[in-house]
Amino acid sequence: MLIYPMIEPERFDSPSYCEYADNVNLTRDALIWFWDQYAPKGTARKLPDLCPREASAEGLAPAFVLVAECDPLRSEGEAYAEHLRAAGVAVSFQCASGLIHGYFSTDWGLPEREEALHAAADSLRQALHAAQ
């Protein structure tokens, strides 16, 4: 289960990065700063451990990718789900409509959040049953 994954260490110009660059709780500048702390410029940011799209996804376990519509990271999650599908990995993908980064772990009392959490739990439950 990937919850609004951050997997592109050098691509800060995706559609969602541009559209939500000044998002309320997570900005493009903050994401660039996070990457600079985790893997400073000049390091091998294209290593598969830092950028999973650089690795083969063949043979990976089924995945559930959850993103928020109004999140700078949305495009990364969408692209990674497609990367997995292209490699033959079973992928469930959900984009939580109208929500921002952080909704999964914060109780804002929004019905959209509750729907997204229930969908995530259902997907995980299905994956566990399929694995038995």
Short mmCIF file of N, CA, C and O in Angstrom, two decimals:
data_model
loop_
_atom_site.label_atom_id
_atom_site.label_comp_id
_atom_site.label_asym_id
_atom_site.label_seq_id
_atom_site.Cartn_x
_atom_site.Cartn_y
_atom_site.Cartn_z
N MET A 1 0.85 -1.17 0.00
CA MET A 1 0.00 0.00 0.00
C MET A 1 0.90 1.23 0.00
O MET A 1 1.72 1.40 0.88
N LEU A 2 0.73 2.02 -1.03
CA LEU A 2 1.49 3.27 -1.14
C LEU A 2 0.51 4.43 -0.95
O LEU A 2 -0.46 4.54 -1.68
N ILE A 3 0.78 5.25 0.02
CA ILE A 3 -0.10 6.37 0.34
C ILE A 3 0.61 7.65 -0.08
O ILE A 3 1.64 8.00 0.46
N TYR A 4 0.05 8.32 -1.06
CA TYR A 4 0.64 9.47 -1.74
C TYR A 4 2.18 9.38 -1.77
O TYR A 4 2.88 10.16 -1.15
N PRO A 5 2.67 8.40 -2.57
CA PRO A 5 4.11 8.16 -2.59
C PRO A 5 4.93 9.31 -3.17
O PRO A 5 4.50 10.01 -4.08
N MET A 6 6.11 9.47 -2.62
CA MET A 6 7.09 10.48 -3.07
C MET A 6 8.26 9.70 -3.66
O MET A 6 9.12 9.21 -2.93
N ILE A 7 8.28 9.57 -4.98
CA ILE A 7 9.24 8.66 -5.60
C ILE A 7 10.04 9.26 -6.75
O ILE A 7 10.81 8.55 -7.39
N GLU A 8 9.87 10.53 -7.04
CA GLU A 8 10.59 11.16 -8.15
C GLU A 8 11.53 12.23 -7.61
O GLU A 8 11.15 13.39 -7.47
N PRO A 9 12.78 11.88 -7.32
CA PRO A 9 13.68 12.82 -6.64
C PRO A 9 14.13 14.02 -7.47
O PRO A 9 14.71 14.94 -6.92
N GLU A 10 13.90 14.01 -8.77
CA GLU A 10 14.38 15.14 -9.58
C GLU A 10 13.33 15.69 -10.52
O GLU A 10 13.66 16.45 -11.42
N ARG A 11 12.08 15.34 -10.34
CA ARG A 11 11.05 15.85 -11.23
C ARG A 11 10.06 16.69 -10.43
O ARG A 11 9.20 16.16 -9.75
N PHE A 12 10.21 17.97 -10.53
CA PHE A 12 9.36 18.89 -9.77
C PHE A 12 8.50 19.74 -10.70
O PHE A 12 8.06 20.82 -10.33
N ASP A 13 8.27 19.23 -11.91
CA ASP A 13 7.50 19.97 -12.90
C ASP A 13 6.30 19.18 -13.42
O ASP A 13 5.75 19.51 -14.46
N SER A 14 5.90 18.15 -12.70
CA SER A 14 4.75 17.36 -13.13
C SER A 14 3.49 18.22 -13.05
O SER A 14 3.49 19.27 -12.40
N PRO A 15 2.41 17.79 -13.69
CA PRO A 15 1.18 18.60 -13.63
C PRO A 15 0.73 18.92 -12.21
O PRO A 15 0.38 20.07 -11.92
N SER A 16 0.77 17.95 -11.31
CA SER A 16 0.29 18.23 -9.95
C SER A 16 1.28 19.10 -9.17
O SER A 16 0.87 19.92 -8.34
N TYR A 17 2.59 18.95 -9.43
CA TYR A 17 3.57 19.83 -8.78
C TYR A 17 3.30 21.28 -9.18
O TYR A 17 3.39 22.19 -8.34
N CYS A 18 2.99 21.49 -10.45
CA CYS A 18 2.73 22.85 -10.93
C CYS A 18 1.40 23.38 -10.42
O CYS A 18 1.31 24.51 -9.94
N GLU A 19 0.36 22.55 -10.50
CA GLU A 19 -0.97 23.00 -10.10
C GLU A 19 -1.08 23.27 -8.60
O GLU A 19 -1.77 24.20 -8.17
N TYR A 20 -0.39 22.47 -7.79
CA TYR A 20 -0.51 22.60 -6.33
C TYR A 20 0.82 23.02 -5.69
O TYR A 20 1.10 22.65 -4.54
N ALA A 21 1.61 23.81 -6.40
CA ALA A 21 2.92 24.24 -5.91
C ALA A 21 2.84 24.98 -4.58
O ALA A 21 3.75 24.87 -3.76
N ASP A 22 1.76 25.69 -4.36
CA ASP A 22 1.62 26.47 -3.13
C ASP A 22 0.49 25.93 -2.26
O ASP A 22 -0.22 26.69 -1.60
N ASN A 23 0.36 24.61 -2.24
CA ASN A 23 -0.69 23.96 -1.46
C ASN A 23 -0.59 24.36 0.01
O ASN A 23 0.48 24.70 0.51
N VAL A 24 -1.69 24.27 0.68
CA VAL A 24 -1.78 24.73 2.07
C VAL A 24 -0.83 23.98 3.02
O VAL A 24 -0.18 24.59 3.85
N ASN A 25 -0.72 22.69 2.90
CA ASN A 25 0.06 21.94 3.87
C ASN A 25 1.31 21.29 3.30
O ASN A 25 2.11 20.74 4.04
N LEU A 26 1.48 21.33 1.97
CA LEU A 26 2.67 20.74 1.37
C LEU A 26 2.94 21.47 0.06
O LEU A 26 2.15 21.39 -0.87
N THR A 27 4.06 22.17 0.01
CA THR A 27 4.38 22.97 -1.16
C THR A 27 5.47 22.31 -2.00
O THR A 27 6.19 21.43 -1.52
N ARG A 28 5.58 22.77 -3.22
CA ARG A 28 6.65 22.31 -4.11
C ARG A 28 8.01 22.60 -3.48
O ARG A 28 8.91 21.75 -3.47
N ASP A 29 8.19 23.81 -2.93
CA ASP A 29 9.47 24.17 -2.31
C ASP A 29 9.79 23.26 -1.12
O ASP A 29 10.95 22.89 -0.92
N ALA A 30 8.79 22.91 -0.35
CA ALA A 30 9.02 22.00 0.78
C ALA A 30 9.46 20.62 0.28
O ALA A 30 10.37 20.01 0.85
N LEU A 31 8.83 20.13 -0.78
CA LEU A 31 9.20 18.82 -1.32
C LEU A 31 10.63 18.84 -1.86
O LEU A 31 11.38 17.87 -1.67
N ILE A 32 11.00 19.90 -2.53
CA ILE A 32 12.40 20.02 -3.00
C ILE A 32 13.35 20.01 -1.80
O ILE A 32 14.37 19.32 -1.81
N TRP A 33 13.00 20.73 -0.74
CA TRP A 33 13.83 20.76 0.46
C TRP A 33 13.94 19.36 1.07
O TRP A 33 15.03 18.93 1.46
N PHE A 34 12.83 18.63 1.14
CA PHE A 34 12.86 17.26 1.69
C PHE A 34 13.83 16.39 0.91
O PHE A 34 14.64 15.67 1.49
N TRP A 35 13.75 16.45 -0.43
CA TRP A 35 14.66 15.63 -1.24
C TRP A 35 16.11 16.06 -1.01
O TRP A 35 17.01 15.21 -0.95
N ASP A 36 16.35 17.36 -0.91
CA ASP A 36 17.72 17.83 -0.68
C ASP A 36 18.28 17.35 0.65
O ASP A 36 19.49 17.14 0.78
N GLN A 37 17.43 17.16 1.64
CA GLN A 37 17.89 16.64 2.93
C GLN A 37 18.13 15.13 2.86
O GLN A 37 19.09 14.62 3.42
N TYR A 38 17.24 14.45 2.17
CA TYR A 38 17.30 12.98 2.09
C TYR A 38 18.40 12.51 1.16
O TYR A 38 19.14 11.57 1.48
N ALA A 39 18.50 13.16 0.01
CA ALA A 39 19.51 12.79 -0.99
C ALA A 39 20.02 14.09 -1.62
O ALA A 39 19.48 14.55 -2.62
N PRO A 40 21.05 14.68 -1.01
CA PRO A 40 21.54 15.97 -1.51
C PRO A 40 21.90 15.92 -2.99
O PRO A 40 22.25 14.87 -3.53
N LYS A 41 21.78 17.07 -3.63
CA LYS A 41 22.15 17.17 -5.04
C LYS A 41 23.56 16.65 -5.21
O LYS A 41 24.42 16.85 -4.37
N GLY A 42 23.79 15.97 -6.32
CA GLY A 42 25.09 15.38 -6.56
C GLY A 42 25.16 13.92 -6.16
O GLY A 42 26.07 13.22 -6.54
N THR A 43 24.17 13.45 -5.38
CA THR A 43 24.12 12.04 -5.05
C THR A 43 23.43 11.30 -6.19
O THR A 43 22.86 11.91 -7.08
N ALA A 44 23.47 10.02 -6.13
CA ALA A 44 22.88 9.19 -7.19
C ALA A 44 21.37 9.09 -6.99
O ALA A 44 20.85 8.06 -6.56
N ARG A 45 20.66 10.14 -7.30
CA ARG A 45 19.21 10.18 -7.09
C ARG A 45 18.44 9.24 -8.01
O ARG A 45 17.26 9.03 -7.80
N LYS A 46 19.07 8.74 -9.03
CA LYS A 46 18.38 7.84 -9.95
C LYS A 46 18.53 6.36 -9.56
O LYS A 46 18.11 5.48 -10.28
N LEU A 47 19.14 6.10 -8.42
CA LEU A 47 19.23 4.72 -7.95
C LEU A 47 17.83 4.19 -7.66
O LEU A 47 16.97 4.94 -7.17
N PRO A 48 17.56 2.93 -7.94
CA PRO A 48 16.22 2.37 -7.72
C PRO A 48 15.72 2.52 -6.29
O PRO A 48 14.51 2.63 -6.08
N ASP A 49 16.61 2.55 -5.31
CA ASP A 49 16.17 2.73 -3.92
C ASP A 49 15.55 4.10 -3.69
O ASP A 49 14.71 4.26 -2.81
N LEU A 50 15.97 5.09 -4.46
CA LEU A 50 15.43 6.44 -4.32
C LEU A 50 14.36 6.74 -5.36
O LEU A 50 13.48 7.55 -5.11
N CYS A 51 14.46 6.11 -6.50
CA CYS A 51 13.54 6.37 -7.60
C CYS A 51 13.05 5.03 -8.14
O CYS A 51 13.62 4.49 -9.08
N PRO A 52 12.00 4.46 -7.54
CA PRO A 52 11.55 3.12 -7.92
C PRO A 52 11.20 2.95 -9.40
O PRO A 52 11.26 1.84 -9.91
N ARG A 53 10.86 4.03 -10.08
CA ARG A 53 10.55 3.89 -11.50
C ARG A 53 11.79 3.56 -12.32
O ARG A 53 11.68 3.17 -13.48
N GLU A 54 12.96 3.67 -11.74
CA GLU A 54 14.20 3.30 -12.43
C GLU A 54 14.45 1.80 -12.35
O GLU A 54 15.32 1.28 -13.02
N ALA A 55 13.70 1.10 -11.51
CA ALA A 55 13.87 -0.34 -11.32
C ALA A 55 12.79 -1.10 -12.07
O ALA A 55 11.70 -0.58 -12.33
N SER A 56 13.07 -2.33 -12.36
CA SER A 56 12.05 -3.20 -12.94
C SER A 56 11.00 -3.49 -11.87
O SER A 56 11.32 -3.73 -10.71
N ALA A 57 9.76 -3.46 -12.28
CA ALA A 57 8.67 -3.76 -11.35
C ALA A 57 8.16 -5.18 -11.54
O ALA A 57 7.25 -5.61 -10.82
N GLU A 58 8.73 -5.91 -12.48
CA GLU A 58 8.27 -7.27 -12.74
C GLU A 58 8.41 -8.13 -11.49
O GLU A 58 9.42 -8.10 -10.80
N GLY A 59 7.36 -8.88 -11.20
CA GLY A 59 7.37 -9.79 -10.07
C GLY A 59 7.04 -9.16 -8.73
O GLY A 59 7.05 -9.85 -7.71
N LEU A 60 6.76 -7.87 -8.72
CA LEU A 60 6.39 -7.25 -7.45
C LEU A 60 5.00 -7.68 -7.01
O LEU A 60 4.17 -8.08 -7.82
N ALA A 61 4.77 -7.61 -5.73
CA ALA A 61 3.47 -7.97 -5.17
C ALA A 61 2.40 -6.99 -5.64
O ALA A 61 2.71 -5.86 -6.02
N PRO A 62 1.15 -7.41 -5.61
CA PRO A 62 0.07 -6.48 -5.95
C PRO A 62 0.17 -5.22 -5.09
O PRO A 62 0.64 -5.27 -3.96
N ALA A 63 -0.29 -4.12 -5.66
CA ALA A 63 -0.15 -2.84 -4.97
C ALA A 63 -1.46 -2.08 -4.96
O ALA A 63 -2.28 -2.20 -5.86
N PHE A 64 -1.62 -1.28 -3.91
CA PHE A 64 -2.71 -0.32 -3.83
C PHE A 64 -2.05 1.04 -3.71
O PHE A 64 -1.28 1.29 -2.78
N VAL A 65 -2.32 1.92 -4.66
CA VAL A 65 -1.73 3.25 -4.67
C VAL A 65 -2.84 4.26 -4.40
O VAL A 65 -3.83 4.31 -5.12
N LEU A 66 -2.66 5.03 -3.37
CA LEU A 66 -3.65 6.00 -2.92
C LEU A 66 -3.04 7.40 -3.02
O LEU A 66 -1.96 7.64 -2.49
N VAL A 67 -3.73 8.29 -3.73
CA VAL A 67 -3.25 9.66 -3.85
C VAL A 67 -4.39 10.61 -3.50
O VAL A 67 -5.55 10.22 -3.43
N ALA A 68 -4.03 11.86 -3.29
CA ALA A 68 -5.00 12.91 -3.04
C ALA A 68 -5.07 13.80 -4.28
O ALA A 68 -4.03 14.15 -4.85
N GLU A 69 -6.26 14.14 -4.69
CA GLU A 69 -6.43 14.94 -5.90
C GLU A 69 -5.65 16.25 -5.85
O GLU A 69 -5.00 16.64 -6.83
N CYS A 70 -5.68 16.94 -4.73
CA CYS A 70 -5.09 18.28 -4.61
C CYS A 70 -3.74 18.23 -3.91
O CYS A 70 -3.47 18.97 -2.96
N ASP A 71 -2.88 17.34 -4.37
CA ASP A 71 -1.58 17.08 -3.75
C ASP A 71 -0.50 17.22 -4.81
O ASP A 71 -0.64 16.66 -5.90
N PRO A 72 0.59 17.94 -4.53
CA PRO A 72 1.69 18.01 -5.50
C PRO A 72 2.22 16.63 -5.90
O PRO A 72 2.74 16.46 -7.00
N LEU A 73 2.07 15.64 -5.04
CA LEU A 73 2.59 14.29 -5.32
C LEU A 73 1.64 13.41 -6.15
O LEU A 73 2.00 12.30 -6.50
N ARG A 74 0.45 13.90 -6.46
CA ARG A 74 -0.53 13.08 -7.17
C ARG A 74 0.03 12.48 -8.47
O ARG A 74 -0.12 11.29 -8.73
N SER A 75 0.68 13.29 -9.29
CA SER A 75 1.19 12.81 -10.58
C SER A 75 2.22 11.69 -10.40
O SER A 75 2.27 10.77 -11.21
N GLU A 76 3.02 11.77 -9.34
CA GLU A 76 4.00 10.71 -9.08
C GLU A 76 3.31 9.39 -8.79
O GLU A 76 3.72 8.34 -9.27
N GLY A 77 2.28 9.44 -7.96
CA GLY A 77 1.53 8.23 -7.64
C GLY A 77 0.86 7.64 -8.86
O GLY A 77 0.88 6.42 -9.08
N GLU A 78 0.27 8.50 -9.69
CA GLU A 78 -0.36 8.04 -10.93
C GLU A 78 0.66 7.37 -11.85
O GLU A 78 0.41 6.29 -12.38
N ALA A 79 1.82 8.02 -12.01
CA ALA A 79 2.86 7.49 -12.89
C ALA A 79 3.41 6.17 -12.36
O ALA A 79 3.69 5.25 -13.14
N TYR A 80 3.57 6.06 -11.05
CA TYR A 80 4.10 4.81 -10.50
C TYR A 80 3.10 3.68 -10.64
O TYR A 80 3.47 2.55 -10.96
N ALA A 81 1.82 3.97 -10.46
CA ALA A 81 0.79 2.94 -10.68
C ALA A 81 0.85 2.45 -12.12
O ALA A 81 0.76 1.23 -12.38
N GLU A 82 1.03 3.35 -13.07
CA GLU A 82 1.15 2.95 -14.48
C GLU A 82 2.42 2.14 -14.72
O GLU A 82 2.42 1.19 -15.50
N HIS A 83 3.51 2.51 -14.07
CA HIS A 83 4.77 1.77 -14.17
C HIS A 83 4.57 0.32 -13.70
O HIS A 83 5.03 -0.62 -14.35
N LEU A 84 3.87 0.17 -12.60
CA LEU A 84 3.59 -1.17 -12.08
C LEU A 84 2.70 -1.96 -13.05
O LEU A 84 2.99 -3.12 -13.35
N ARG A 85 1.64 -1.33 -13.53
CA ARG A 85 0.73 -2.00 -14.48
C ARG A 85 1.46 -2.45 -15.73
O ARG A 85 1.24 -3.55 -16.23
N ALA A 86 2.34 -1.60 -16.24
CA ALA A 86 3.09 -1.92 -17.45
C ALA A 86 3.99 -3.13 -17.26
O ALA A 86 4.30 -3.84 -18.22
N ALA A 87 4.37 -3.39 -16.01
CA ALA A 87 5.21 -4.55 -15.70
C ALA A 87 4.38 -5.78 -15.36
O ALA A 87 4.92 -6.82 -14.99
N GLY A 88 3.06 -5.66 -15.46
CA GLY A 88 2.19 -6.79 -15.18
C GLY A 88 1.80 -6.96 -13.73
O GLY A 88 1.26 -7.99 -13.34
N VAL A 89 2.06 -5.95 -12.91
CA VAL A 89 1.70 -6.00 -11.50
C VAL A 89 0.22 -5.62 -11.35
O VAL A 89 -0.25 -4.68 -11.99
N ALA A 90 -0.49 -6.37 -10.54
CA ALA A 90 -1.89 -6.02 -10.24
C ALA A 90 -1.90 -4.77 -9.37
O ALA A 90 -1.29 -4.74 -8.31
N VAL A 91 -2.59 -3.74 -9.84
CA VAL A 91 -2.59 -2.45 -9.14
C VAL A 91 -4.02 -1.98 -8.95
O VAL A 91 -4.81 -1.95 -9.89
N SER A 92 -4.33 -1.60 -7.73
CA SER A 92 -5.56 -0.85 -7.45
C SER A 92 -5.11 0.58 -7.23
O SER A 92 -4.15 0.83 -6.51
N PHE A 93 -5.81 1.51 -7.85
CA PHE A 93 -5.44 2.92 -7.75
C PHE A 93 -6.65 3.71 -7.30
O PHE A 93 -7.76 3.49 -7.78
N GLN A 94 -6.43 4.63 -6.38
CA GLN A 94 -7.51 5.49 -5.92
C GLN A 94 -6.98 6.90 -5.76
O GLN A 94 -5.95 7.13 -5.13
N CYS A 95 -7.73 7.84 -6.35
CA CYS A 95 -7.45 9.26 -6.18
C CYS A 95 -8.59 9.84 -5.36
O CYS A 95 -9.74 9.85 -5.79
N ALA A 96 -8.27 10.30 -4.16
CA ALA A 96 -9.28 10.84 -3.26
C ALA A 96 -9.67 12.25 -3.71
O ALA A 96 -8.91 13.21 -3.57
N SER A 97 -10.85 12.34 -4.26
CA SER A 97 -11.36 13.58 -4.84
C SER A 97 -11.45 14.71 -3.82
O SER A 97 -12.00 14.55 -2.74
N GLY A 98 -10.87 15.86 -4.20
CA GLY A 98 -10.99 17.06 -3.39
C GLY A 98 -10.12 17.11 -2.16
O GLY A 98 -10.15 18.10 -1.42
N LEU A 99 -9.33 16.07 -1.89
CA LEU A 99 -8.53 16.04 -0.66
C LEU A 99 -7.08 16.44 -0.91
O LEU A 99 -6.59 16.37 -2.03
N ILE A 100 -6.40 16.86 0.16
CA ILE A 100 -5.01 17.29 0.08
C ILE A 100 -4.11 16.28 0.78
O ILE A 100 -4.56 15.41 1.52
N HIS A 101 -2.81 16.44 0.57
CA HIS A 101 -1.81 15.59 1.20
C HIS A 101 -1.99 15.62 2.72
O HIS A 101 -2.20 16.66 3.31
N GLY A 102 -1.90 14.46 3.31
CA GLY A 102 -2.00 14.36 4.76
C GLY A 102 -3.36 13.90 5.26
O GLY A 102 -3.51 13.60 6.44
N TYR A 103 -4.33 13.81 4.36
CA TYR A 103 -5.69 13.47 4.82
C TYR A 103 -5.77 12.08 5.43
O TYR A 103 -6.59 11.83 6.30
N PHE A 104 -4.93 11.17 4.99
CA PHE A 104 -5.01 9.79 5.45
C PHE A 104 -4.77 9.66 6.95
O PHE A 104 -5.38 8.84 7.61
N SER A 105 -3.88 10.50 7.48
CA SER A 105 -3.51 10.38 8.89
C SER A 105 -4.06 11.51 9.76
O SER A 105 -3.66 11.63 10.91
N THR A 106 -4.94 12.31 9.23
CA THR A 106 -5.49 13.43 9.97
C THR A 106 -7.01 13.36 9.95
O THR A 106 -7.61 13.16 8.91
N ASP A 107 -7.62 13.52 11.08
CA ASP A 107 -9.08 13.47 11.15
C ASP A 107 -9.67 14.87 11.03
O ASP A 107 -9.73 15.62 11.99
N TRP A 108 -10.08 15.19 9.81
CA TRP A 108 -10.68 16.49 9.56
C TRP A 108 -12.20 16.42 9.54
O TRP A 108 -12.87 17.41 9.29
N GLY A 109 -12.75 15.25 9.76
CA GLY A 109 -14.20 15.09 9.78
C GLY A 109 -14.85 15.25 8.42
O GLY A 109 -16.03 15.55 8.34
N LEU A 110 -14.10 15.04 7.35
CA LEU A 110 -14.65 15.17 6.00
C LEU A 110 -15.19 13.84 5.51
O LEU A 110 -14.51 12.81 5.62
N PRO A 111 -16.39 13.83 4.92
CA PRO A 111 -16.94 12.57 4.40
C PRO A 111 -16.07 11.98 3.29
O PRO A 111 -15.95 10.75 3.18
N GLU A 112 -15.40 12.83 2.50
CA GLU A 112 -14.52 12.33 1.43
C GLU A 112 -13.35 11.55 2.03
O GLU A 112 -12.92 10.54 1.46
N ARG A 113 -12.86 12.01 3.17
CA ARG A 113 -11.76 11.30 3.84
C ARG A 113 -12.22 9.93 4.29
O ARG A 113 -11.54 8.93 4.10
N GLU A 114 -13.41 9.88 4.88
CA GLU A 114 -13.94 8.60 5.35
C GLU A 114 -14.12 7.62 4.19
O GLU A 114 -13.79 6.44 4.31
N GLU A 115 -14.64 8.09 3.07
CA GLU A 115 -14.82 7.24 1.89
C GLU A 115 -13.48 6.70 1.41
O GLU A 115 -13.36 5.52 1.07
N ALA A 116 -12.47 7.57 1.34
CA ALA A 116 -11.15 7.15 0.89
C ALA A 116 -10.53 6.12 1.83
O ALA A 116 -9.94 5.14 1.40
N LEU A 117 -10.70 6.32 3.13
CA LEU A 117 -10.16 5.36 4.10
C LEU A 117 -10.86 4.01 3.99
O LEU A 117 -10.22 2.96 4.06
N HIS A 118 -12.17 4.03 3.81
CA HIS A 118 -12.91 2.76 3.65
C HIS A 118 -12.47 2.04 2.38
O HIS A 118 -12.31 0.81 2.39
N ALA A 119 -12.26 2.77 1.31
CA ALA A 119 -11.80 2.16 0.06
C ALA A 119 -10.41 1.55 0.23
O ALA A 119 -10.14 0.45 -0.26
N ALA A 120 -9.54 2.24 0.94
CA ALA A 120 -8.20 1.71 1.20
C ALA A 120 -8.28 0.44 2.03
O ALA A 120 -7.61 -0.56 1.74
N ALA A 121 -9.11 0.44 3.06
CA ALA A 121 -9.26 -0.75 3.91
C ALA A 121 -9.85 -1.90 3.10
O ALA A 121 -9.40 -3.05 3.25
N ASP A 122 -10.83 -1.63 2.25
CA ASP A 122 -11.42 -2.68 1.42
C ASP A 122 -10.39 -3.28 0.47
O ASP A 122 -10.33 -4.49 0.29
N SER A 123 -9.59 -2.44 -0.12
CA SER A 123 -8.56 -2.92 -1.04
C SER A 123 -7.54 -3.79 -0.32
O SER A 123 -7.14 -4.84 -0.81
N LEU A 124 -7.12 -3.36 0.85
CA LEU A 124 -6.16 -4.14 1.63
C LEU A 124 -6.79 -5.47 2.04
O LEU A 124 -6.14 -6.53 1.95
N ARG A 125 -8.03 -5.45 2.46
CA ARG A 125 -8.74 -6.67 2.84
C ARG A 125 -8.81 -7.65 1.66
O ARG A 125 -8.53 -8.84 1.82
N GLN A 126 -9.13 -7.15 0.48
CA GLN A 126 -9.20 -7.99 -0.71
C GLN A 126 -7.84 -8.60 -1.04
O GLN A 126 -7.75 -9.77 -1.39
N ALA A 127 -6.80 -7.79 -0.92
CA ALA A 127 -5.46 -8.30 -1.20
C ALA A 127 -5.07 -9.38 -0.22
O ALA A 127 -4.46 -10.40 -0.60
N LEU A 128 -5.40 -9.22 1.04
CA LEU A 128 -5.06 -10.22 2.04
C LEU A 128 -5.83 -11.52 1.79
O LEU A 128 -5.28 -12.62 1.93
N HIS A 129 -7.10 -11.41 1.44
CA HIS A 129 -7.90 -12.61 1.14
C HIS A 129 -7.36 -13.32 -0.10
O HIS A 129 -7.30 -14.54 -0.14
N ALA A 130 -6.95 -12.56 -1.10
CA ALA A 130 -6.41 -13.15 -2.32
C ALA A 130 -5.09 -13.88 -2.06
O ALA A 130 -4.77 -14.86 -2.73
N ALA A 131 -4.33 -13.39 -1.08
CA ALA A 131 -3.04 -13.99 -0.77
C ALA A 131 -3.16 -15.26 0.05
O ALA A 131 -2.20 -16.01 0.17
N GLN A 132 -4.34 -15.52 0.61
CA GLN A 132 -4.49 -16.71 1.48
C GLN A 132 -4.68 -17.96 0.67
O GLN A 132 -5.17 -18.08 -0.33
#
